[in-house]
């Protein structure tokens, strides 16, 4: 497996992890009421938006030839950091 394939695999693993976390938040949002439900929905929408960006970037990396994927990797790393920061926000503040 080459570096690009390994990197794409790591992004896929992260996307799967984030997807599971979003599912957990969706379940919690169903039990939330009033302003807390709204906060959950806003956070979930944000996570979906960032995750969609990551999927698009992953597809672009897969399609890229040679070393042309390196700038895409840098962009994916920034998206990954943004998603990790967003997904790890303190859930306790919503409870």
PDB file of N, CA and C in Angstrom:
ATOM      1  N   UNK A   1       0.846  -1.169   0.000  1.00  0.00           N
ATOM      2  CA  UNK A   1       0.000   0.000   0.000  1.00  0.00           C
ATOM      3  C   UNK A   1       0.900   1.243   0.000  1.00  0.00           C
ATOM      4  N   UNK A   2       0.581   2.193  -0.868  1.00  0.00           N
ATOM      5  CA  UNK A   2       1.403   3.395  -0.919  1.00  0.00           C
ATOM      6  C   UNK A   2       0.884   4.460   0.052  1.00  0.00           C
ATOM      7  N   UNK A   3       1.609   5.552   0.146  1.00  0.00           N
ATOM      8  CA  UNK A   3       1.294   6.595   1.119  1.00  0.00           C
ATOM      9  C   UNK A   3      -0.110   7.170   0.906  1.00  0.00           C
ATOM     10  N   UNK A   4      -0.467   7.397  -0.346  1.00  0.00           N
ATOM     11  CA  UNK A   4      -1.785   7.954  -0.643  1.00  0.00           C
ATOM     12  C   UNK A   4      -2.893   7.000  -0.208  1.00  0.00           C
ATOM     13  N   UNK A   5      -2.732   5.719  -0.489  1.00  0.00           N
ATOM     14  CA  UNK A   5      -3.737   4.727  -0.088  1.00  0.00           C
ATOM     15  C   UNK A   5      -3.853   4.646   1.429  1.00  0.00           C
ATOM     16  N   UNK A   6      -2.725   4.693   2.114  1.00  0.00           N
ATOM     17  CA  UNK A   6      -2.737   4.672   3.576  1.00  0.00           C
ATOM     18  C   UNK A   6      -3.452   5.901   4.125  1.00  0.00           C
ATOM     19  N   UNK A   7      -3.159   7.039   3.531  1.00  0.00           N
ATOM     20  CA  UNK A   7      -3.784   8.281   3.984  1.00  0.00           C
ATOM     21  C   UNK A   7      -5.292   8.227   3.763  1.00  0.00           C
ATOM     22  N   UNK A   8      -5.717   7.772   2.603  1.00  0.00           N
ATOM     23  CA  UNK A   8      -7.151   7.649   2.322  1.00  0.00           C
ATOM     24  C   UNK A   8      -7.806   6.682   3.314  1.00  0.00           C
ATOM     25  N   UNK A   9      -7.116   5.619   3.640  1.00  0.00           N
ATOM     26  CA  UNK A   9      -7.634   4.670   4.633  1.00  0.00           C
ATOM     27  C   UNK A   9      -7.806   5.320   5.994  1.00  0.00           C
ATOM     28  N   UNK A  10      -6.847   6.158   6.369  1.00  0.00           N
ATOM     29  CA  UNK A  10      -6.959   6.831   7.675  1.00  0.00           C
ATOM     30  C   UNK A  10      -8.116   7.822   7.673  1.00  0.00           C
ATOM     31  N   UNK A  11      -8.340   8.495   6.548  1.00  0.00           N
ATOM     32  CA  UNK A  11      -9.477   9.411   6.453  1.00  0.00           C
ATOM     33  C   UNK A  11     -10.793   8.647   6.528  1.00  0.00           C
ATOM     34  N   UNK A  12     -10.843   7.492   5.877  1.00  0.00           N
ATOM     35  CA  UNK A  12     -12.058   6.674   5.929  1.00  0.00           C
ATOM     36  C   UNK A  12     -12.359   6.230   7.361  1.00  0.00           C
ATOM     37  N   UNK A  13     -11.329   5.856   8.093  1.00  0.00           N
ATOM     38  CA  UNK A  13     -11.509   5.462   9.495  1.00  0.00           C
ATOM     39  C   UNK A  13     -12.034   6.637  10.317  1.00  0.00           C
ATOM     40  N   UNK A  14     -11.468   7.811  10.094  1.00  0.00           N
ATOM     41  CA  UNK A  14     -11.931   8.993  10.813  1.00  0.00           C
ATOM     42  C   UNK A  14     -13.386   9.307  10.469  1.00  0.00           C
ATOM     43  N   UNK A  15     -13.730   9.226   9.195  1.00  0.00           N
ATOM     44  CA  UNK A  15     -15.110   9.489   8.793  1.00  0.00           C
ATOM     45  C   UNK A  15     -16.074   8.502   9.439  1.00  0.00           C
ATOM     46  N   UNK A  16     -15.679   7.252   9.545  1.00  0.00           N
ATOM     47  CA  UNK A  16     -16.527   6.241  10.187  1.00  0.00           C
ATOM     48  C   UNK A  16     -16.712   6.568  11.666  1.00  0.00           C
ATOM     49  N   UNK A  17     -15.620   6.955  12.320  1.00  0.00           N
ATOM     50  CA  UNK A  17     -15.688   7.333  13.739  1.00  0.00           C
ATOM     51  C   UNK A  17     -16.598   8.534  13.927  1.00  0.00           C
ATOM     52  N   UNK A  18     -16.445   9.537  13.092  1.00  0.00           N
ATOM     53  CA  UNK A  18     -17.250  10.744  13.199  1.00  0.00           C
ATOM     54  C   UNK A  18     -18.718  10.448  12.907  1.00  0.00           C
ATOM     55  N   UNK A  19     -18.950   9.568  11.957  1.00  0.00           N
ATOM     56  CA  UNK A  19     -20.324   9.191  11.632  1.00  0.00           C
ATOM     57  C   UNK A  19     -21.003   8.532  12.832  1.00  0.00           C
ATOM     58  N   UNK A  20     -20.279   7.658  13.516  1.00  0.00           N
ATOM     59  CA  UNK A  20     -20.831   7.029  14.722  1.00  0.00           C
ATOM     60  C   UNK A  20     -21.121   8.081  15.792  1.00  0.00           C
ATOM     61  N   UNK A  21     -20.233   9.029  15.939  1.00  0.00           N
ATOM     62  CA  UNK A  21     -20.427  10.086  16.943  1.00  0.00           C
ATOM     63  C   UNK A  21     -21.635  10.950  16.587  1.00  0.00           C
ATOM     64  N   UNK A  22     -21.802  11.255  15.319  1.00  0.00           N
ATOM     65  CA  UNK A  22     -22.958  12.038  14.889  1.00  0.00           C
ATOM     66  C   UNK A  22     -24.239  11.257  15.158  1.00  0.00           C
ATOM     67  N   UNK A  23     -24.212   9.957  14.931  1.00  0.00           N
ATOM     68  CA  UNK A  23     -25.375   9.115  15.242  1.00  0.00           C
ATOM     69  C   UNK A  23     -25.714   9.189  16.731  1.00  0.00           C
ATOM     70  N   UNK A  24     -24.678   9.178  17.580  1.00  0.00           N
ATOM     71  CA  UNK A  24     -24.895   9.295  19.018  1.00  0.00           C
ATOM     72  C   UNK A  24     -25.541  10.647  19.357  1.00  0.00           C
ATOM     73  N   UNK A  25     -25.045  11.702  18.724  1.00  0.00           N
ATOM     74  CA  UNK A  25     -25.609  13.024  18.966  1.00  0.00           C
ATOM     75  C   UNK A  25     -27.060  13.101  18.487  1.00  0.00           C
ATOM     76  N   UNK A  26     -27.345  12.462  17.359  1.00  0.00           N
ATOM     77  CA  UNK A  26     -28.722  12.422  16.849  1.00  0.00           C
ATOM     78  C   UNK A  26     -29.640  11.778  17.879  1.00  0.00           C
ATOM     79  N   UNK A  27     -29.192  10.670  18.465  1.00  0.00           N
ATOM     80  CA  UNK A  27     -29.990   9.977  19.480  1.00  0.00           C
ATOM     81  C   UNK A  27     -30.197  10.863  20.704  1.00  0.00           C
ATOM     82  N   UNK A  28     -29.162  11.559  21.114  1.00  0.00           N
ATOM     83  CA  UNK A  28     -29.271  12.460  22.266  1.00  0.00           C
ATOM     84  C   UNK A  28     -30.193  13.635  21.950  1.00  0.00           C
ATOM     85  N   UNK A  29     -30.141  14.108  20.718  1.00  0.00           N
ATOM     86  CA  UNK A  29     -30.976  15.245  20.317  1.00  0.00           C
ATOM     87  C   UNK A  29     -32.458  14.896  20.399  1.00  0.00           C
ATOM     88  N   UNK A  30     -32.789  13.642  20.142  1.00  0.00           N
ATOM     89  CA  UNK A  30     -34.194  13.225  20.209  1.00  0.00           C
ATOM     90  C   UNK A  30     -34.746  13.358  21.620  1.00  0.00           C
ATOM     91  N   UNK A  31     -33.888  13.245  22.612  1.00  0.00           N
ATOM     92  CA  UNK A  31     -34.313  13.350  24.002  1.00  0.00           C
ATOM     93  C   UNK A  31     -34.217  14.770  24.549  1.00  0.00           C
ATOM     94  N   UNK A  32     -33.583  15.645  23.822  1.00  0.00           N
ATOM     95  CA  UNK A  32     -33.413  17.022  24.284  1.00  0.00           C
ATOM     96  C   UNK A  32     -34.677  17.827  24.011  1.00  0.00           C
ATOM     97  N   UNK A  33     -34.884  18.830  24.808  1.00  0.00           N
ATOM     98  CA  UNK A  33     -36.064  19.688  24.675  1.00  0.00           C
ATOM     99  C   UNK A  33     -35.634  21.146  24.637  1.00  0.00           C
ATOM    100  N   UNK A  34     -36.443  21.951  23.979  1.00  0.00           N
ATOM    101  CA  UNK A  34     -36.244  23.399  23.957  1.00  0.00           C
ATOM    102  C   UNK A  34     -34.922  23.831  23.365  1.00  0.00           C
ATOM    103  N   UNK A  35     -34.242  24.765  24.045  1.00  0.00           N
ATOM    104  CA  UNK A  35     -32.992  25.319  23.517  1.00  0.00           C
ATOM    105  C   UNK A  35     -31.890  24.270  23.348  1.00  0.00           C
ATOM    106  N   UNK A  36     -31.891  23.271  24.206  1.00  0.00           N
ATOM    107  CA  UNK A  36     -30.851  22.236  24.098  1.00  0.00           C
ATOM    108  C   UNK A  36     -31.012  21.448  22.804  1.00  0.00           C
ATOM    109  N   UNK A  37     -32.256  21.179  22.414  1.00  0.00           N
ATOM    110  CA  UNK A  37     -32.490  20.481  21.154  1.00  0.00           C
ATOM    111  C   UNK A  37     -31.965  21.317  19.988  1.00  0.00           C
ATOM    112  N   UNK A  38     -32.202  22.607  20.056  1.00  0.00           N
ATOM    113  CA  UNK A  38     -31.715  23.514  19.012  1.00  0.00           C
ATOM    114  C   UNK A  38     -30.188  23.505  18.947  1.00  0.00           C
ATOM    115  N   UNK A  39     -29.541  23.503  20.112  1.00  0.00           N
ATOM    116  CA  UNK A  39     -28.075  23.453  20.146  1.00  0.00           C
ATOM    117  C   UNK A  39     -27.558  22.156  19.527  1.00  0.00           C
ATOM    118  N   UNK A  40     -28.199  21.045  19.884  1.00  0.00           N
ATOM    119  CA  UNK A  40     -27.812  19.762  19.287  1.00  0.00           C
ATOM    120  C   UNK A  40     -27.944  19.830  17.774  1.00  0.00           C
ATOM    121  N   UNK A  41     -29.069  20.320  17.300  1.00  0.00           N
ATOM    122  CA  UNK A  41     -29.316  20.373  15.851  1.00  0.00           C
ATOM    123  C   UNK A  41     -28.267  21.244  15.152  1.00  0.00           C
ATOM    124  N   UNK A  42     -27.931  22.366  15.766  1.00  0.00           N
ATOM    125  CA  UNK A  42     -26.918  23.233  15.163  1.00  0.00           C
ATOM    126  C   UNK A  42     -25.572  22.520  15.084  1.00  0.00           C
ATOM    127  N   UNK A  43     -25.192  21.831  16.159  1.00  0.00           N
ATOM    128  CA  UNK A  43     -23.918  21.118  16.187  1.00  0.00           C
ATOM    129  C   UNK A  43     -23.931  19.983  15.165  1.00  0.00           C
ATOM    130  N   UNK A  44     -25.017  19.254  15.087  1.00  0.00           N
ATOM    131  CA  UNK A  44     -25.135  18.144  14.136  1.00  0.00           C
ATOM    132  C   UNK A  44     -25.049  18.666  12.707  1.00  0.00           C
ATOM    133  N   UNK A  45     -25.740  19.770  12.414  1.00  0.00           N
ATOM    134  CA  UNK A  45     -25.672  20.361  11.074  1.00  0.00           C
ATOM    135  C   UNK A  45     -24.245  20.772  10.731  1.00  0.00           C
ATOM    136  N   UNK A  46     -23.558  21.364  11.694  1.00  0.00           N
ATOM    137  CA  UNK A  46     -22.164  21.766  11.478  1.00  0.00           C
ATOM    138  C   UNK A  46     -21.289  20.545  11.188  1.00  0.00           C
ATOM    139  N   UNK A  47     -21.479  19.477  11.948  1.00  0.00           N
ATOM    140  CA  UNK A  47     -20.686  18.264  11.748  1.00  0.00           C
ATOM    141  C   UNK A  47     -20.972  17.628  10.395  1.00  0.00           C
ATOM    142  N   UNK A  48     -22.227  17.649   9.977  1.00  0.00           N
ATOM    143  CA  UNK A  48     -22.563  17.120   8.653  1.00  0.00           C
ATOM    144  C   UNK A  48     -21.885  17.941   7.549  1.00  0.00           C
ATOM    145  N   UNK A  49     -21.886  19.264   7.719  1.00  0.00           N
ATOM    146  CA  UNK A  49     -21.264  20.143   6.724  1.00  0.00           C
ATOM    147  C   UNK A  49     -19.764  19.863   6.613  1.00  0.00           C
ATOM    148  N   UNK A  50     -19.103  19.767   7.755  1.00  0.00           N
ATOM    149  CA  UNK A  50     -17.660  19.515   7.751  1.00  0.00           C
ATOM    150  C   UNK A  50     -17.365  18.117   7.212  1.00  0.00           C
ATOM    151  N   UNK A  51     -18.163  17.127   7.613  1.00  0.00           N
ATOM    152  CA  UNK A  51     -17.977  15.764   7.122  1.00  0.00           C
ATOM    153  C   UNK A  51     -18.149  15.674   5.616  1.00  0.00           C
ATOM    154  N   UNK A  52     -19.110  16.427   5.094  1.00  0.00           N
ATOM    155  CA  UNK A  52     -19.327  16.450   3.640  1.00  0.00           C
ATOM    156  C   UNK A  52     -18.099  17.014   2.921  1.00  0.00           C
ATOM    157  N   UNK A  53     -17.515  18.066   3.493  1.00  0.00           N
ATOM    158  CA  UNK A  53     -16.292  18.634   2.928  1.00  0.00           C
ATOM    159  C   UNK A  53     -15.182  17.585   2.905  1.00  0.00           C
ATOM    160  N   UNK A  54     -15.083  16.824   3.994  1.00  0.00           N
ATOM    161  CA  UNK A  54     -14.049  15.797   4.085  1.00  0.00           C
ATOM    162  C   UNK A  54     -14.259  14.714   3.022  1.00  0.00           C
ATOM    163  N   UNK A  55     -15.496  14.298   2.821  1.00  0.00           N
ATOM    164  CA  UNK A  55     -15.784  13.269   1.812  1.00  0.00           C
ATOM    165  C   UNK A  55     -15.428  13.760   0.416  1.00  0.00           C
ATOM    166  N   UNK A  56     -15.752  15.012   0.128  1.00  0.00           N
ATOM    167  CA  UNK A  56     -15.410  15.592  -1.179  1.00  0.00           C
ATOM    168  C   UNK A  56     -13.898  15.623  -1.352  1.00  0.00           C
ATOM    169  N   UNK A  57     -13.195  16.047  -0.322  1.00  0.00           N
ATOM    170  CA  UNK A  57     -11.736  16.114  -0.384  1.00  0.00           C
ATOM    171  C   UNK A  57     -11.134  14.724  -0.533  1.00  0.00           C
ATOM    172  N   UNK A  58     -11.685  13.746   0.161  1.00  0.00           N
ATOM    173  CA  UNK A  58     -11.207  12.371   0.042  1.00  0.00           C
ATOM    174  C   UNK A  58     -11.380  11.867  -1.391  1.00  0.00           C
ATOM    175  N   UNK A  59     -12.518  12.148  -1.994  1.00  0.00           N
ATOM    176  CA  UNK A  59     -12.739  11.746  -3.387  1.00  0.00           C
ATOM    177  C   UNK A  59     -11.732  12.414  -4.321  1.00  0.00           C
ATOM    178  N   UNK A  60     -11.443  13.683  -4.074  1.00  0.00           N
ATOM    179  CA  UNK A  60     -10.463  14.403  -4.896  1.00  0.00           C
ATOM    180  C   UNK A  60      -9.074  13.784  -4.741  1.00  0.00           C
ATOM    181  N   UNK A  61      -8.724  13.409  -3.531  1.00  0.00           N
ATOM    182  CA  UNK A  61      -7.420  12.779  -3.302  1.00  0.00           C
ATOM    183  C   UNK A  61      -7.345  11.459  -4.047  1.00  0.00           C
ATOM    184  N   UNK A  62      -8.389  10.662  -3.967  1.00  0.00           N
ATOM    185  CA  UNK A  62      -8.402   9.376  -4.669  1.00  0.00           C
ATOM    186  C   UNK A  62      -8.231   9.539  -6.175  1.00  0.00           C
ATOM    187  N   UNK A  63      -8.825  10.587  -6.736  1.00  0.00           N
ATOM    188  CA  UNK A  63      -8.787  10.814  -8.177  1.00  0.00           C
ATOM    189  C   UNK A  63      -7.479  11.451  -8.637  1.00  0.00           C
ATOM    190  N   UNK A  64      -6.736  12.040  -7.724  1.00  0.00           N
ATOM    191  CA  UNK A  64      -5.519  12.763  -8.095  1.00  0.00           C
ATOM    192  C   UNK A  64      -4.418  11.789  -8.502  1.00  0.00           C
ATOM    193  N   UNK A  65      -3.580  12.280  -9.395  1.00  0.00           N
ATOM    194  CA  UNK A  65      -2.474  11.459  -9.905  1.00  0.00           C
ATOM    195  C   UNK A  65      -1.148  11.960  -9.348  1.00  0.00           C
ATOM    196  N   UNK A  66      -0.237  11.031  -9.196  1.00  0.00           N
ATOM    197  CA  UNK A  66       1.114  11.376  -8.771  1.00  0.00           C
ATOM    198  C   UNK A  66       1.145  12.145  -7.472  1.00  0.00           C
ATOM    199  N   UNK A  67       1.958  13.186  -7.455  1.00  0.00           N
ATOM    200  CA  UNK A  67       2.128  13.989  -6.238  1.00  0.00           C
ATOM    201  C   UNK A  67       1.120  15.133  -6.156  1.00  0.00           C
ATOM    202  N   UNK A  68       0.178  15.168  -7.086  1.00  0.00           N
ATOM    203  CA  UNK A  68      -0.811  16.247  -7.084  1.00  0.00           C
ATOM    204  C   UNK A  68      -1.761  16.153  -5.889  1.00  0.00           C
ATOM    205  N   UNK A  69      -1.705  15.058  -5.162  1.00  0.00           N
ATOM    206  CA  UNK A  69      -2.601  14.906  -4.012  1.00  0.00           C
ATOM    207  C   UNK A  69      -2.058  15.577  -2.759  1.00  0.00           C
ATOM    208  N   UNK A  70      -0.780  15.967  -2.772  1.00  0.00           N
ATOM    209  CA  UNK A  70      -0.174  16.558  -1.584  1.00  0.00           C
ATOM    210  C   UNK A  70      -0.881  17.833  -1.117  1.00  0.00           C
ATOM    211  N   UNK A  71      -1.193  18.791  -2.000  1.00  0.00           N
ATOM    212  CA  UNK A  71      -1.933  19.977  -1.527  1.00  0.00           C
ATOM    213  C   UNK A  71      -3.333  19.607  -1.013  1.00  0.00           C
ATOM    214  N   UNK A  72      -3.927  18.592  -1.613  1.00  0.00           N
ATOM    215  CA  UNK A  72      -5.240  18.136  -1.156  1.00  0.00           C
ATOM    216  C   UNK A  72      -5.141  17.533   0.238  1.00  0.00           C
ATOM    217  N   UNK A  73      -4.021  16.871   0.498  1.00  0.00           N
ATOM    218  CA  UNK A  73      -3.790  16.289   1.826  1.00  0.00           C
ATOM    219  C   UNK A  73      -3.721  17.390   2.873  1.00  0.00           C
ATOM    220  N   UNK A  74      -3.035  18.474   2.546  1.00  0.00           N
ATOM    221  CA  UNK A  74      -2.922  19.586   3.481  1.00  0.00           C
ATOM    222  C   UNK A  74      -4.304  20.155   3.804  1.00  0.00           C
ATOM    223  N   UNK A  75      -5.148  20.270   2.782  1.00  0.00           N
ATOM    224  CA  UNK A  75      -6.506  20.769   2.988  1.00  0.00           C
ATOM    225  C   UNK A  75      -7.310  19.769   3.831  1.00  0.00           C
ATOM    226  N   UNK A  76      -7.163  18.490   3.536  1.00  0.00           N
ATOM    227  CA  UNK A  76      -7.866  17.448   4.301  1.00  0.00           C
ATOM    228  C   UNK A  76      -7.433  17.462   5.761  1.00  0.00           C
ATOM    229  N   UNK A  77      -6.162  17.705   6.001  1.00  0.00           N
ATOM    230  CA  UNK A  77      -5.672  17.772   7.387  1.00  0.00           C
ATOM    231  C   UNK A  77      -6.344  18.919   8.150  1.00  0.00           C
ATOM    232  N   UNK A  78      -6.528  20.051   7.481  1.00  0.00           N
ATOM    233  CA  UNK A  78      -7.200  21.191   8.114  1.00  0.00           C
ATOM    234  C   UNK A  78      -8.660  20.851   8.408  1.00  0.00           C
ATOM    235  N   UNK A  79      -9.321  20.190   7.465  1.00  0.00           N
ATOM    236  CA  UNK A  79     -10.711  19.795   7.678  1.00  0.00           C
ATOM    237  C   UNK A  79     -10.801  18.784   8.814  1.00  0.00           C
ATOM    238  N   UNK A  80      -9.853  17.860   8.850  1.00  0.00           N
ATOM    239  CA  UNK A  80      -9.837  16.850   9.913  1.00  0.00           C
ATOM    240  C   UNK A  80      -9.702  17.529  11.284  1.00  0.00           C
ATOM    241  N   UNK A  81      -8.809  18.499  11.384  1.00  0.00           N
ATOM    242  CA  UNK A  81      -8.632  19.226  12.647  1.00  0.00           C
ATOM    243  C   UNK A  81      -9.919  19.947  13.051  1.00  0.00           C
ATOM    244  N   UNK A  82     -10.574  20.561  12.071  1.00  0.00           N
ATOM    245  CA  UNK A  82     -11.816  21.277  12.347  1.00  0.00           C
ATOM    246  C   UNK A  82     -12.902  20.305  12.825  1.00  0.00           C
ATOM    247  N   UNK A  83     -12.989  19.160  12.169  1.00  0.00           N
ATOM    248  CA  UNK A  83     -13.992  18.173  12.545  1.00  0.00           C
ATOM    249  C   UNK A  83     -13.692  17.587  13.919  1.00  0.00           C
ATOM    250  N   UNK A  84     -12.442  17.279  14.186  1.00  0.00           N
ATOM    251  CA  UNK A  84     -12.082  16.737  15.503  1.00  0.00           C
ATOM    252  C   UNK A  84     -12.385  17.740  16.609  1.00  0.00           C
ATOM    253  N   UNK A  85     -12.100  18.998  16.371  1.00  0.00           N
ATOM    254  CA  UNK A  85     -12.382  20.023  17.375  1.00  0.00           C
ATOM    255  C   UNK A  85     -13.883  20.167  17.591  1.00  0.00           C
ATOM    256  N   UNK A  86     -14.645  20.069  16.523  1.00  0.00           N
ATOM    257  CA  UNK A  86     -16.094  20.217  16.627  1.00  0.00           C
ATOM    258  C   UNK A  86     -16.746  19.011  17.267  1.00  0.00           C
ATOM    259  N   UNK A  87     -16.251  17.846  16.956  1.00  0.00           N
ATOM    260  CA  UNK A  87     -16.896  16.632  17.450  1.00  0.00           C
ATOM    261  C   UNK A  87     -16.560  16.367  18.902  1.00  0.00           C
ATOM    262  N   UNK A  88     -15.463  16.921  19.368  1.00  0.00           N
ATOM    263  CA  UNK A  88     -15.046  16.700  20.747  1.00  0.00           C
ATOM    264  C   UNK A  88     -15.484  17.822  21.689  1.00  0.00           C
ATOM    265  N   UNK A  89     -16.404  18.664  21.204  1.00  0.00           N
ATOM    266  CA  UNK A  89     -16.865  19.743  22.074  1.00  0.00           C
ATOM    267  C   UNK A  89     -17.539  19.133  23.310  1.00  0.00           C
ATOM    268  N   UNK A  90     -17.590  19.861  24.395  1.00  0.00           N
ATOM    269  CA  UNK A  90     -18.133  19.296  25.634  1.00  0.00           C
ATOM    270  C   UNK A  90     -19.635  19.036  25.551  1.00  0.00           C
ATOM    271  N   UNK A  91     -19.997  17.791  25.379  1.00  0.00           N
ATOM    272  CA  UNK A  91     -21.399  17.382  25.296  1.00  0.00           C
ATOM    273  C   UNK A  91     -22.106  17.716  26.601  1.00  0.00           C
ATOM    274  N   UNK A  92     -21.377  17.688  27.698  1.00  0.00           N
ATOM    275  CA  UNK A  92     -21.990  17.932  29.000  1.00  0.00           C
ATOM    276  C   UNK A  92     -22.690  19.282  29.057  1.00  0.00           C
ATOM    277  N   UNK A  93     -22.231  20.238  28.279  1.00  0.00           N
ATOM    278  CA  UNK A  93     -22.878  21.548  28.317  1.00  0.00           C
ATOM    279  C   UNK A  93     -24.256  21.526  27.667  1.00  0.00           C
ATOM    280  N   UNK A  94     -24.524  20.482  26.875  1.00  0.00           N
ATOM    281  CA  UNK A  94     -25.838  20.381  26.247  1.00  0.00           C
ATOM    282  C   UNK A  94     -26.820  19.592  27.097  1.00  0.00           C
ATOM    283  N   UNK A  95     -26.332  18.909  28.093  1.00  0.00           N
ATOM    284  CA  UNK A  95     -27.215  18.070  28.901  1.00  0.00           C
ATOM    285  C   UNK A  95     -27.883  18.865  29.981  1.00  0.00           C
TER     286      UNK A  95
END
